Coordinates of C-alpha atoms and ligand atoms in Angstrom, one line a residue:
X25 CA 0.0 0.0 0.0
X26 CA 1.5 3.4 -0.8
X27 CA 1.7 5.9 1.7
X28 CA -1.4 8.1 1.5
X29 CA -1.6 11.6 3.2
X30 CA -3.7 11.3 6.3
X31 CA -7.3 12.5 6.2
X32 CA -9.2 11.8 9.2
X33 CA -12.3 13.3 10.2
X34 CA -14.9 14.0 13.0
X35 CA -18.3 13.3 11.8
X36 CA -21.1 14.1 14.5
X37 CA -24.7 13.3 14.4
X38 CA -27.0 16.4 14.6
X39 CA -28.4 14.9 17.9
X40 CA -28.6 17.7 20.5
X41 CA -25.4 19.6 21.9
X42 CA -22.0 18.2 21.4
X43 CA -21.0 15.8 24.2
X44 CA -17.5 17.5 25.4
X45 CA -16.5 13.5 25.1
X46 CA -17.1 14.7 21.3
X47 CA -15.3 17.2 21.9
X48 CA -11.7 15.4 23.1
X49 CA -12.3 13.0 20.1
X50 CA -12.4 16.1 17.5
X51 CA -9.3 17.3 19.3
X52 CA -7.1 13.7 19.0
X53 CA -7.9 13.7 15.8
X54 CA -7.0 17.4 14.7
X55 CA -3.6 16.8 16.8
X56 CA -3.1 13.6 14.8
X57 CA -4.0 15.4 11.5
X58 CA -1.8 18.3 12.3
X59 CA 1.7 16.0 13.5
X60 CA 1.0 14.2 10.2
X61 CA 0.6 17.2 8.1
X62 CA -2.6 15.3 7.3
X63 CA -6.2 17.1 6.7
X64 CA -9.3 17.3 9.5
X65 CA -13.1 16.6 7.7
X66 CA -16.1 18.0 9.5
X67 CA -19.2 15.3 8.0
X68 CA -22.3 16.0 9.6
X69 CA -24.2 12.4 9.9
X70 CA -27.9 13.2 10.0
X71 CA -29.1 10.3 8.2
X72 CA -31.8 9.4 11.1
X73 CA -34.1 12.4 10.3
X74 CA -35.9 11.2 13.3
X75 CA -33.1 12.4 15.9
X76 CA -32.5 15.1 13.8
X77 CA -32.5 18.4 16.3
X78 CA -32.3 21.6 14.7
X79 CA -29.7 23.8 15.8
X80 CA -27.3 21.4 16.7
X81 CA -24.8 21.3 13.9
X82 CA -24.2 25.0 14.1
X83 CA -23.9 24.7 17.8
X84 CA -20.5 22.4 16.9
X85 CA -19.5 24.8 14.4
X86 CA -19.6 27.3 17.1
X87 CA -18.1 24.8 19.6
X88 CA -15.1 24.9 17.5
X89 CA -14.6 28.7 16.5
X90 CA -14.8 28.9 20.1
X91 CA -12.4 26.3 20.9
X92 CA -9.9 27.6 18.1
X93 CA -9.9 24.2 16.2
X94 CA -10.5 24.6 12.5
X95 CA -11.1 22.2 10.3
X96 CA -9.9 22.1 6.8
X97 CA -12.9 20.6 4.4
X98 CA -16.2 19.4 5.7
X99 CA -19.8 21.2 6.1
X100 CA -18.7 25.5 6.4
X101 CA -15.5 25.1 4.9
X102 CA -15.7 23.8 1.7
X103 CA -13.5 21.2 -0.3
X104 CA -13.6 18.5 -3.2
X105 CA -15.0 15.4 -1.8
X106 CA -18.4 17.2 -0.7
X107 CA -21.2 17.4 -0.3
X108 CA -20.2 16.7 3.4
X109 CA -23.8 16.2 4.5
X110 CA -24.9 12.8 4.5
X111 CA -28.6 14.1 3.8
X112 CA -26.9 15.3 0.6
X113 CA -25.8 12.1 -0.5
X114 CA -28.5 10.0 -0.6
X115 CA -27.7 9.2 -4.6
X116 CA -24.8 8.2 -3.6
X117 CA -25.5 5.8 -1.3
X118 CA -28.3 4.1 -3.3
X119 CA -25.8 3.4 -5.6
X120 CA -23.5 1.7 -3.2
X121 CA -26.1 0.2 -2.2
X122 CA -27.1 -1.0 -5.4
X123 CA -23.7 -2.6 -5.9
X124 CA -23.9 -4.8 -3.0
X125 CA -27.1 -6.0 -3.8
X126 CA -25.6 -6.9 -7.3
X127 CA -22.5 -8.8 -6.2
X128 CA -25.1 -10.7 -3.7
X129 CA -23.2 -9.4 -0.3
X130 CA -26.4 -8.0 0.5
X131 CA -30.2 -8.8 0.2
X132 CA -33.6 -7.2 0.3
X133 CA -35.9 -8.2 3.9
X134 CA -39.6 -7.6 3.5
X135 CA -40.5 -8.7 7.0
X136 CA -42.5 -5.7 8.8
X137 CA -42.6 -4.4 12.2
X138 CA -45.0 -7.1 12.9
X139 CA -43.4 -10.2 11.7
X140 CA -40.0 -9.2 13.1
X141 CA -41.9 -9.0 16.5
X142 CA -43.7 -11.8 16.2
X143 CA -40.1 -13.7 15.6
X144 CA -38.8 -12.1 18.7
X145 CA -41.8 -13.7 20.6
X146 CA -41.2 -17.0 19.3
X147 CA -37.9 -17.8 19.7
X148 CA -35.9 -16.4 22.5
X149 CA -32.6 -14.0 21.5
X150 CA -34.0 -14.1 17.8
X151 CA -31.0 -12.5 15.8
X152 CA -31.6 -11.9 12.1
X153 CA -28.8 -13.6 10.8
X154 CA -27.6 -17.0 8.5
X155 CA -29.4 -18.8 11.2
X156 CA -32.3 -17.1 10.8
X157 CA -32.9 -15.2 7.6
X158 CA -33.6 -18.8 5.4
X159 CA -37.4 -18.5 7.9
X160 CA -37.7 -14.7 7.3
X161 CA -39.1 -12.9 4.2
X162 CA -36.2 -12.0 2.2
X163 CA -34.6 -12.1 -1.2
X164 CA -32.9 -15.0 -0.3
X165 CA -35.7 -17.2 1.2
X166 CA -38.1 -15.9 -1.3
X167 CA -38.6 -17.3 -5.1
X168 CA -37.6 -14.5 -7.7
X169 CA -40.6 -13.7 -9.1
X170 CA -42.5 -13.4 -5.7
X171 CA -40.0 -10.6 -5.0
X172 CA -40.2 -8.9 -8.0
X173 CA -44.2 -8.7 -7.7
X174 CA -43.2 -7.1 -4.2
X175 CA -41.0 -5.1 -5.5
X176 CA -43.5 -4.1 -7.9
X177 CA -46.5 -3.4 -5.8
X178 CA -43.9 -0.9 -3.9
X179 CA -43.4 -2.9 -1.0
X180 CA -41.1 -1.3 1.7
X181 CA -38.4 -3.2 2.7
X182 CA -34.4 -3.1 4.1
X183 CA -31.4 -3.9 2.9
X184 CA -29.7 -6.2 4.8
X185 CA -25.6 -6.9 4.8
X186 CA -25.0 -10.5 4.5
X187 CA -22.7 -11.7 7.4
X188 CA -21.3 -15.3 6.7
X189 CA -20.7 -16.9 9.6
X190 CA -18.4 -18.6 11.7
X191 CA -15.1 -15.8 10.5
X192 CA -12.7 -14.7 12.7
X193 CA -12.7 -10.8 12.1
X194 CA -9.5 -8.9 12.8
X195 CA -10.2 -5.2 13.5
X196 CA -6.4 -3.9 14.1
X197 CA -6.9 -0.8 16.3
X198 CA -4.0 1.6 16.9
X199 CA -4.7 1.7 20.6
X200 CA -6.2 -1.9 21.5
X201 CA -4.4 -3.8 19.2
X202 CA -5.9 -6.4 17.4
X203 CA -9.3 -6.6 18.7
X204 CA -10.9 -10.0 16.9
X205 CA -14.8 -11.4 17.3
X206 CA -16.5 -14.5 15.5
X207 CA -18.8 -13.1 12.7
X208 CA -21.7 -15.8 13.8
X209 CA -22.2 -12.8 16.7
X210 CA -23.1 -10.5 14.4
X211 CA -26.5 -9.8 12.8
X212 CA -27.2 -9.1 9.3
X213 CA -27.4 -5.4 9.9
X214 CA -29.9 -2.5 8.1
X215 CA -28.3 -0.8 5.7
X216 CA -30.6 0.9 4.3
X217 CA -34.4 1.5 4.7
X218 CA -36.8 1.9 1.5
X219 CA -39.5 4.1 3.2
X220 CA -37.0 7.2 3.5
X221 CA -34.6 6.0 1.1
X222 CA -32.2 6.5 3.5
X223 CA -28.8 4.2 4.4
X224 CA -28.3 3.7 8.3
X225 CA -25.4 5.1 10.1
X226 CA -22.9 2.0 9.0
X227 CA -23.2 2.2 5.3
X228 CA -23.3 5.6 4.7
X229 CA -20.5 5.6 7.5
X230 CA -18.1 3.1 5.8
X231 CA -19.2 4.9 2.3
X232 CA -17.8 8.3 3.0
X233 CA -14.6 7.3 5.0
X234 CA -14.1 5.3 1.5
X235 CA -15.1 8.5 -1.2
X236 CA -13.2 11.4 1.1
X237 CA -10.2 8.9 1.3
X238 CA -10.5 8.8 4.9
X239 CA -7.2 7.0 6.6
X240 CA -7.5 7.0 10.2
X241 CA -10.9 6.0 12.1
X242 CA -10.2 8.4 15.6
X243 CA -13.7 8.1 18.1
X244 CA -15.0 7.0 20.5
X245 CA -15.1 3.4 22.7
X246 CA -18.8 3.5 22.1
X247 CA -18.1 2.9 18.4
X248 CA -15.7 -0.2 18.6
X249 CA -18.4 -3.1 18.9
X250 CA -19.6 -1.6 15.0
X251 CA -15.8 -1.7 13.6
X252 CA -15.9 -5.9 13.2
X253 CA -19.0 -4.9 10.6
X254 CA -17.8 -2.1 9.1
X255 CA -14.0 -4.2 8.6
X256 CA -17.1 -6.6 7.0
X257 CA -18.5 -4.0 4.6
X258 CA -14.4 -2.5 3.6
X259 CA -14.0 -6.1 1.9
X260 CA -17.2 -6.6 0.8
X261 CA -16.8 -3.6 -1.3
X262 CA -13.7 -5.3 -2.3
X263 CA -11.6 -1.6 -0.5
X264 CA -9.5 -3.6 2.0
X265 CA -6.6 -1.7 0.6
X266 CA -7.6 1.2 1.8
X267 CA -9.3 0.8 4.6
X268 CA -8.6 3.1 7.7
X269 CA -6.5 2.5 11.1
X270 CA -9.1 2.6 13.9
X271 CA -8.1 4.0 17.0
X272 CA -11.3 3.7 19.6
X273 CA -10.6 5.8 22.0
X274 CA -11.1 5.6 25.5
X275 CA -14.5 6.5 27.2
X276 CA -14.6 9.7 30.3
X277 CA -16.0 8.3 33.2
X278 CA -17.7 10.0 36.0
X279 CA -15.4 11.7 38.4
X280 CA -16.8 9.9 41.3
X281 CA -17.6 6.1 41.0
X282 CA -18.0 3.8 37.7
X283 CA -19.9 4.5 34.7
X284 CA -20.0 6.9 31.8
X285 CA -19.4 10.6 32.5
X286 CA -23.2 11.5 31.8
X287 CA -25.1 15.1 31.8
X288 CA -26.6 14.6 35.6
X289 CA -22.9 14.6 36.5
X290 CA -22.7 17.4 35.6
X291 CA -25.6 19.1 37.0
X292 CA -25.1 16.8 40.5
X293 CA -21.7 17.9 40.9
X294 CA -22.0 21.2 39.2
X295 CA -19.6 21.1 36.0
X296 CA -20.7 21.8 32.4
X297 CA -20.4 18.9 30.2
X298 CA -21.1 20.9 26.6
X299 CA -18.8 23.2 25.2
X300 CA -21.3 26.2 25.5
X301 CA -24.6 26.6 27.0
X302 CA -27.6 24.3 25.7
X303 CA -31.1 26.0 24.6
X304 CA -32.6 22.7 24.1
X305 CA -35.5 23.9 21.5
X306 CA -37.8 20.9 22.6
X307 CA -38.0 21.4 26.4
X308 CA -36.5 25.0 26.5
X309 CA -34.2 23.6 29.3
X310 CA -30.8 25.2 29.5
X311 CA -27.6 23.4 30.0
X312 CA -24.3 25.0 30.6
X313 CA -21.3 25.6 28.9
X314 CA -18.3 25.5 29.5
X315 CA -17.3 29.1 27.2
X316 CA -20.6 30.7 29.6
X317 CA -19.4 29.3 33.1
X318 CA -16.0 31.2 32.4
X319 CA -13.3 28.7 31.0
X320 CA -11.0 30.0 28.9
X321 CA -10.8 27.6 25.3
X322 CA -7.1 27.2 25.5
X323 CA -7.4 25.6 29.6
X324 CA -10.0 23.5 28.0
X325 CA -8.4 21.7 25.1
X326 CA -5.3 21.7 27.8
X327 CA -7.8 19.4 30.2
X328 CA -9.3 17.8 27.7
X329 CA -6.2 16.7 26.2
X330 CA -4.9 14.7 29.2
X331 CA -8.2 12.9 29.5
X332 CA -6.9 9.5 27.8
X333 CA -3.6 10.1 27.1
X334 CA -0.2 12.4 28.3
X335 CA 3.2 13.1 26.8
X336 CA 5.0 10.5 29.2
X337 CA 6.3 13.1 31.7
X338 CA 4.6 15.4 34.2
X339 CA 4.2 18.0 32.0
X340 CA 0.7 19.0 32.3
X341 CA 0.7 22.5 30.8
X342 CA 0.7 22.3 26.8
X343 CA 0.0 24.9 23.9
X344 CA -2.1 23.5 21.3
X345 CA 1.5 23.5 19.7
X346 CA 3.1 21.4 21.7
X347 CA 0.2 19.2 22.1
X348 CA 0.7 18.6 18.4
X349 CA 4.5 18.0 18.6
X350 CA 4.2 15.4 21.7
X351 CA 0.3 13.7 21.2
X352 CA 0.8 9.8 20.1
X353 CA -1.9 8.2 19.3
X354 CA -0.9 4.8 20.2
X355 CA -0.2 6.0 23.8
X356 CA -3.6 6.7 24.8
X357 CA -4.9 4.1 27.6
X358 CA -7.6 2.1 27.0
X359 CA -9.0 2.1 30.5
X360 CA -11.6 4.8 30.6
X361 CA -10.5 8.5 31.8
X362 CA -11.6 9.6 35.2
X363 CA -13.6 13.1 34.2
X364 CA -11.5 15.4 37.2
X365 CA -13.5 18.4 36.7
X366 CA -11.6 19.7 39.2
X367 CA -8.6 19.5 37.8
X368 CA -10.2 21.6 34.9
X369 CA -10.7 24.3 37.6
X370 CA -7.2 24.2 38.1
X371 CA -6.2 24.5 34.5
X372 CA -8.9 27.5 34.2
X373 CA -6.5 29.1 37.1
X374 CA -3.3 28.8 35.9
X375 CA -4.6 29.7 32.0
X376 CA -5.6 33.5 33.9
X377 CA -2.1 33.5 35.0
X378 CA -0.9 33.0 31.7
X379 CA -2.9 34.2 29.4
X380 CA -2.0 38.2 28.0
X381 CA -4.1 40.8 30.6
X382 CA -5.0 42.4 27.0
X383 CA -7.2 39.4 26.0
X384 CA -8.2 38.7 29.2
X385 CA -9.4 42.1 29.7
X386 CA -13.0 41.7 27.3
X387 CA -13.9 39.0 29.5
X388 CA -13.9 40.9 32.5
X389 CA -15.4 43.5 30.6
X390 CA -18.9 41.7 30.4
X391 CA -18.8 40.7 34.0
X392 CA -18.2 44.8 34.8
X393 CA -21.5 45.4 32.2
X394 CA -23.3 43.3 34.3
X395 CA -22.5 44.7 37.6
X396 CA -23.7 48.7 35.5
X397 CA -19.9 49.0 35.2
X398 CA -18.4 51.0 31.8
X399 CA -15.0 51.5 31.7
X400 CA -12.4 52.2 29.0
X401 CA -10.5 48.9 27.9
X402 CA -7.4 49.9 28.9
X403 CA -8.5 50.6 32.9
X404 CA -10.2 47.5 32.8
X405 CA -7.0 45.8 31.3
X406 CA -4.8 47.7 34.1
X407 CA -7.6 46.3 37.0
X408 CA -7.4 43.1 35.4
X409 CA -3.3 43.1 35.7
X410 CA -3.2 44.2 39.4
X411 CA -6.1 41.6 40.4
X412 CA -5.5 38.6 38.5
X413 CA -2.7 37.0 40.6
X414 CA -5.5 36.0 42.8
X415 CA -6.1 32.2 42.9
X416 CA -9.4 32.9 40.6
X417 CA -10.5 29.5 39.1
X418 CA -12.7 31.9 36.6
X419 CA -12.4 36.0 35.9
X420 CA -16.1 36.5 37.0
X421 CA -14.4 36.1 40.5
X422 CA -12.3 39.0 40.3
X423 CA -16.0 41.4 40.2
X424 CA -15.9 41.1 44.4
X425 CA -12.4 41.1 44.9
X426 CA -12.2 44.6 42.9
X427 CA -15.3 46.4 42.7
X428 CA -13.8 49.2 44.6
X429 CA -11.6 49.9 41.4
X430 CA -15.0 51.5 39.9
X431 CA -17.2 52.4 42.9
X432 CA -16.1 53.9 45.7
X433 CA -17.2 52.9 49.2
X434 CA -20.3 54.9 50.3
X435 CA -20.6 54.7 53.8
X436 CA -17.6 53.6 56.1
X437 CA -18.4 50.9 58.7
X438 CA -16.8 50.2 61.9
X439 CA -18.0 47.1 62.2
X440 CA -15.6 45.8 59.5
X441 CA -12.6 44.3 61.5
X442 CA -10.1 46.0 59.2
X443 CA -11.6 49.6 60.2
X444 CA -12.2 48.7 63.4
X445 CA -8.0 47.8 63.8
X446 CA -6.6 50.6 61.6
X447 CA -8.8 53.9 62.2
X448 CA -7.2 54.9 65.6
X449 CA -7.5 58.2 67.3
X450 CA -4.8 60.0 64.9
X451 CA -6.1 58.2 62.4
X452 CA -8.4 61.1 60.7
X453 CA -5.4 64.1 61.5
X454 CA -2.7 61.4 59.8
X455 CA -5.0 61.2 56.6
X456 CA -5.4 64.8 56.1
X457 CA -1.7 65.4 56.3
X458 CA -1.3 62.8 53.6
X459 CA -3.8 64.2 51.5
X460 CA -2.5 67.7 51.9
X461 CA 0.5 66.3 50.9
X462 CA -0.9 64.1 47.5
X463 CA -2.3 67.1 46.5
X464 CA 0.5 68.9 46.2
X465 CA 2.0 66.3 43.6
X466 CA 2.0 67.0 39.6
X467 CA 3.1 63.5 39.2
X468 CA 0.7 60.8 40.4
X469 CA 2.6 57.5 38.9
X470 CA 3.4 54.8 40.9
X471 CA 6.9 55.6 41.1
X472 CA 5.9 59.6 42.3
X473 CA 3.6 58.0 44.8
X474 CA 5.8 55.7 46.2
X475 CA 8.8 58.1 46.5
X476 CA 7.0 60.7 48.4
X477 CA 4.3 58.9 50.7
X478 CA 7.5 56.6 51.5
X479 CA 9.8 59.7 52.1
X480 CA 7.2 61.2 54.3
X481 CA 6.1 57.8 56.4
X482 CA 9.9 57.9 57.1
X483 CA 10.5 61.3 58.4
X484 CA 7.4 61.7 60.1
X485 CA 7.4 58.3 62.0
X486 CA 4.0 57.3 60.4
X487 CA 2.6 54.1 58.8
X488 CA -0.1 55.5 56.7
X489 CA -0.6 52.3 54.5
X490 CA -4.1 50.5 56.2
X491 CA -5.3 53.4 57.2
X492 CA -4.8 54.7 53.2
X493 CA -6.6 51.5 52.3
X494 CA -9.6 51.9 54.4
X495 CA -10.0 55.3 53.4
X496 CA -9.6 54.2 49.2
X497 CA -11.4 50.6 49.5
X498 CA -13.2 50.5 52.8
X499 CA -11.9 47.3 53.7
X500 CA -8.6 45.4 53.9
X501 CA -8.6 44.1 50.2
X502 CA -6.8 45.1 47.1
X503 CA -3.6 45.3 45.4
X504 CA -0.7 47.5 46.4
X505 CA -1.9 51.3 47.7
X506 CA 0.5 53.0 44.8
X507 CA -1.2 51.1 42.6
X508 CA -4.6 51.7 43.6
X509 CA -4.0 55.7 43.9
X510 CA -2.3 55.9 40.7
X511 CA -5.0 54.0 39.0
X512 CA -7.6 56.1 40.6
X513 CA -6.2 59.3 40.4
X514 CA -5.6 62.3 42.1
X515 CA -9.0 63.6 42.0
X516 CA -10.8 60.4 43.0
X517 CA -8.3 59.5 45.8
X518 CA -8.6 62.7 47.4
X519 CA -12.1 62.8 47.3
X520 CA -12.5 58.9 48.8
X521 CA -9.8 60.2 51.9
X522 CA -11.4 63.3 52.9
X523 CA -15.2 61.1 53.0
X524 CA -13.1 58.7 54.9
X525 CA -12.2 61.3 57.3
X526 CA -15.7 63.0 57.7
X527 CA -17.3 59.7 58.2
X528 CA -15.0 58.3 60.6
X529 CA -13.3 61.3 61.8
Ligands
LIG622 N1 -22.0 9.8 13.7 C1 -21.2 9.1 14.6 C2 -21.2 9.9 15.9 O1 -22.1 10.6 16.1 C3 -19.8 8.9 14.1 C4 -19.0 7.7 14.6 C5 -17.7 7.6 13.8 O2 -16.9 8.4 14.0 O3 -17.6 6.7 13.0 O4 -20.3 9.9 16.7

């Protein structure tokens, strides 16, 4: 087989919001595309119109603007092995279809709802298969001509794939290995349904990873029971040359006890699982996000990324960059991943720290809009750098640990412990020298500040700093005092120490 270049893809159904399991398999597979040079398909698989849920594939879309992954072809971005909707396709899956049914590796079943039932009745663990499908109502039980009057009266009916039995099927995965089952376990699955001329999930599946030349099968656990078929349906076609690499990921488990991470998780332990908040249009419930509850995109691929797989040290901290360089596919564990949700607080924290004040500084805009605040962007920036060293899991937190920035305390109470310790009997006569003295400054920098209050404190004997802060904040919070008067200004500092001093006296 000659080297191909690697195309791999992530190929959600329209369902409802995207799982952020979903989410970590989109972002193995971009790393894997990326470290190969390789190319990243976004197919949208809405062939069951009946979970079809409208909104949902531009909520992925957004998912991933938000996120910062982009894809290269696919649904919204174009490319020459469209259309990348599998509703769009339906020709071409009729024909596929078609040449199955020629090359007799599939067959048409006329049984209805009824008659399958009926069969499920009578004998227990019924399994449509070659132990079956000689008593069912099929091409193959049937004589010809009886099926072509069927066919002719416009009888609806399946096509079903003919498994042969009693076949070891190898399905080599890049992180299980070679995962084999007997073919007698399998059923002789749908493929495709005459009353909405529609294929099912596996053909139109195994289909498209064959036309958009597809070369590495990256999802979820879920899926690996389907890959013995869909190794099936590669040779029937006669494509076992160019049949993917699987790599079934492994599953996210709930953070506390067994099982599959699950949406009540998430709501019982009070962490998003979506990407962003959830309008479902059926019930009108909301579900949260992860982009509304505060986290920043680059702490969540970060988190996500070590869900399943790390680089083999303790590194923990990674730009999408160096997740590309280090990611190996075939290190991922197959044991399912422990969803620590808390340990995506902790990557939220140290992404503030990290991330540039100038970007960080819109998102604490919104939180000041919502508190009546308006500020220019670069005093919100500055707030945003004196604050932000605070262990804040998200920058919504930093609203009560800085409010004073914008408003300035009203009244002064002595029932605060801080006031209480640090407005003593000179207190008021201390404060007024100080202000006397602030006023008489042209420069009002940090470093102007600093050199006289400091020069002064000195000389005089005084320690002006708490009761300074009382007098700006009204409490004993906030960042440095040079800091805070240079950021408030002359006017505004003067005006909150003489209150002080009339209120308190
Ligand atoms: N449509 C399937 C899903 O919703 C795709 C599974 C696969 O990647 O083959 O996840």
């Amino acid at each position: 087989m000659s080297e191909r270049k690697v195309r791999v893809r992530f190929a959600p159904s329209p369902t409802g919001p995207l799982h952020i399991g979903g989410v970590r398999t989109a972002l193995y597979n971009y790393l894997f595309a990326r470290q190969h040079g390789g190319e990243f398909i976004f197919r949208i698989e809405d062939t069951d119109s009946n979970r079809f849920v409208p909104g949902a594939e531009e909520y992925i879309l957004e998912s991933f603007r938000w996120l910062g992954i982009p894809f290269d072809e696919g649904v919204g971005f174009g490319g020459s092995h469209g259309p990348y909707r599998q509703s769009e396709r339906r020709a071409i899956y009729k024909e596929y279809v078609g040449r199955l049914l020629d090359s007799g590796k599939a067959y048409l079943a006329f049984d209805t709802p009824e008659e399958l039932e009926a069969k499920r009745k009578e004998i227990p663990n019924f399994q449509y298969d070659a132990s079956t499908r000689g008593m069912m109502r099929n091409s193959l039980s049937l004589p010809a001509d009886e099926v072509e009057k069927l066919r002719e009266e416009g009888a609806q009916y399946v096509v079903r794939f003919k498994v042969e039995p009693g076949e070891d099927v190898h399905v080599h995965d890049l992180i299980r290995g070679d995962v084999v089952i007997n073919s007698s376990i399998l059923d002789d699955k749908v493929l495709y349904k005459s009353s909405d001329e529609l294929p099912t999930y596996h053909l139109a599946n195994i289909v498209d990873d064959h036309l958009m030349e597809v070369t590495h099968v990256i999802r979820g656990e879920e899926w690996l029971p389907s890959a013995p078929l869909h190794v099936l349906l590669y040779r029937a076609f006669g494509w076992e040359d160019t049949m993917p690499r699987f790599a079934h990921l492994p599953l996210l488990l709930k953070p506390d006890g067994k099982g599959k991470l699950s949406k009540r998780d998430g709501d019982r332990l009070g962490f998003p699982v979506f990407p962003l908040e959830w309008h479902d249009p059926k019930t009108g419930e909301v579900s949260s996000g992860y982009r509304e509850s505060g986290y920043l995109p680059a702490a969540v691929l970060n988190f996500l990324a070590l869900l399943g797989w790390n680089p083999g040290t303790d590194q923990e901290i990674m730009s999408l960059d160096e997740m590309v360089r280090l990611f190996d596919i075939a290190k991922c564990s197959k044991a399912g991943a422990k969803f620590d949700y808390v340990k995506g607080l902790w990557f939220n924290r140290e992404y503030i720290q990290m991330t540039d004040n100038g970007e960080l500084a819109p998102v604490f805009d919104k939180v000041l809009r919502e508190n009546g605040i308006e500020a220019p962007m670069e005093r919100v920036e500055a707030v945003v750098g004196m604050m932000k060293m605070k262990k804040i899991n998200f920058i919504k937190e930093l609203w009560p640990l800085c409010d004073f920035f914008f408003i300035a305390p009203e009244t002064y109470s002595r029932e605060d412990k801080f006031v209480r310790k640090n407005w003593t009997e000179s207190t008021a006569a201390d404060l007024t020298e100080l202000a006397a003295l602030l006023e008489s400054l042209d420069d009002f920098s940090v470093e102007a500040l600093k050199s006289a209050v400091d020069h002064w404190a000195e000389t005089q004997g005084k320690k002006p700093w708490n009761p300074w802060r009382v007098a700006l904040v009204g409490t004993g919070k906030g960042p440095d005092m040079y800091e805070l008067a240079a950021f408030l200004g002359k006017e505004e500092t003067l005006r909150r120490m003489r209150k002080a001093v009339e209120i308190l006296g």
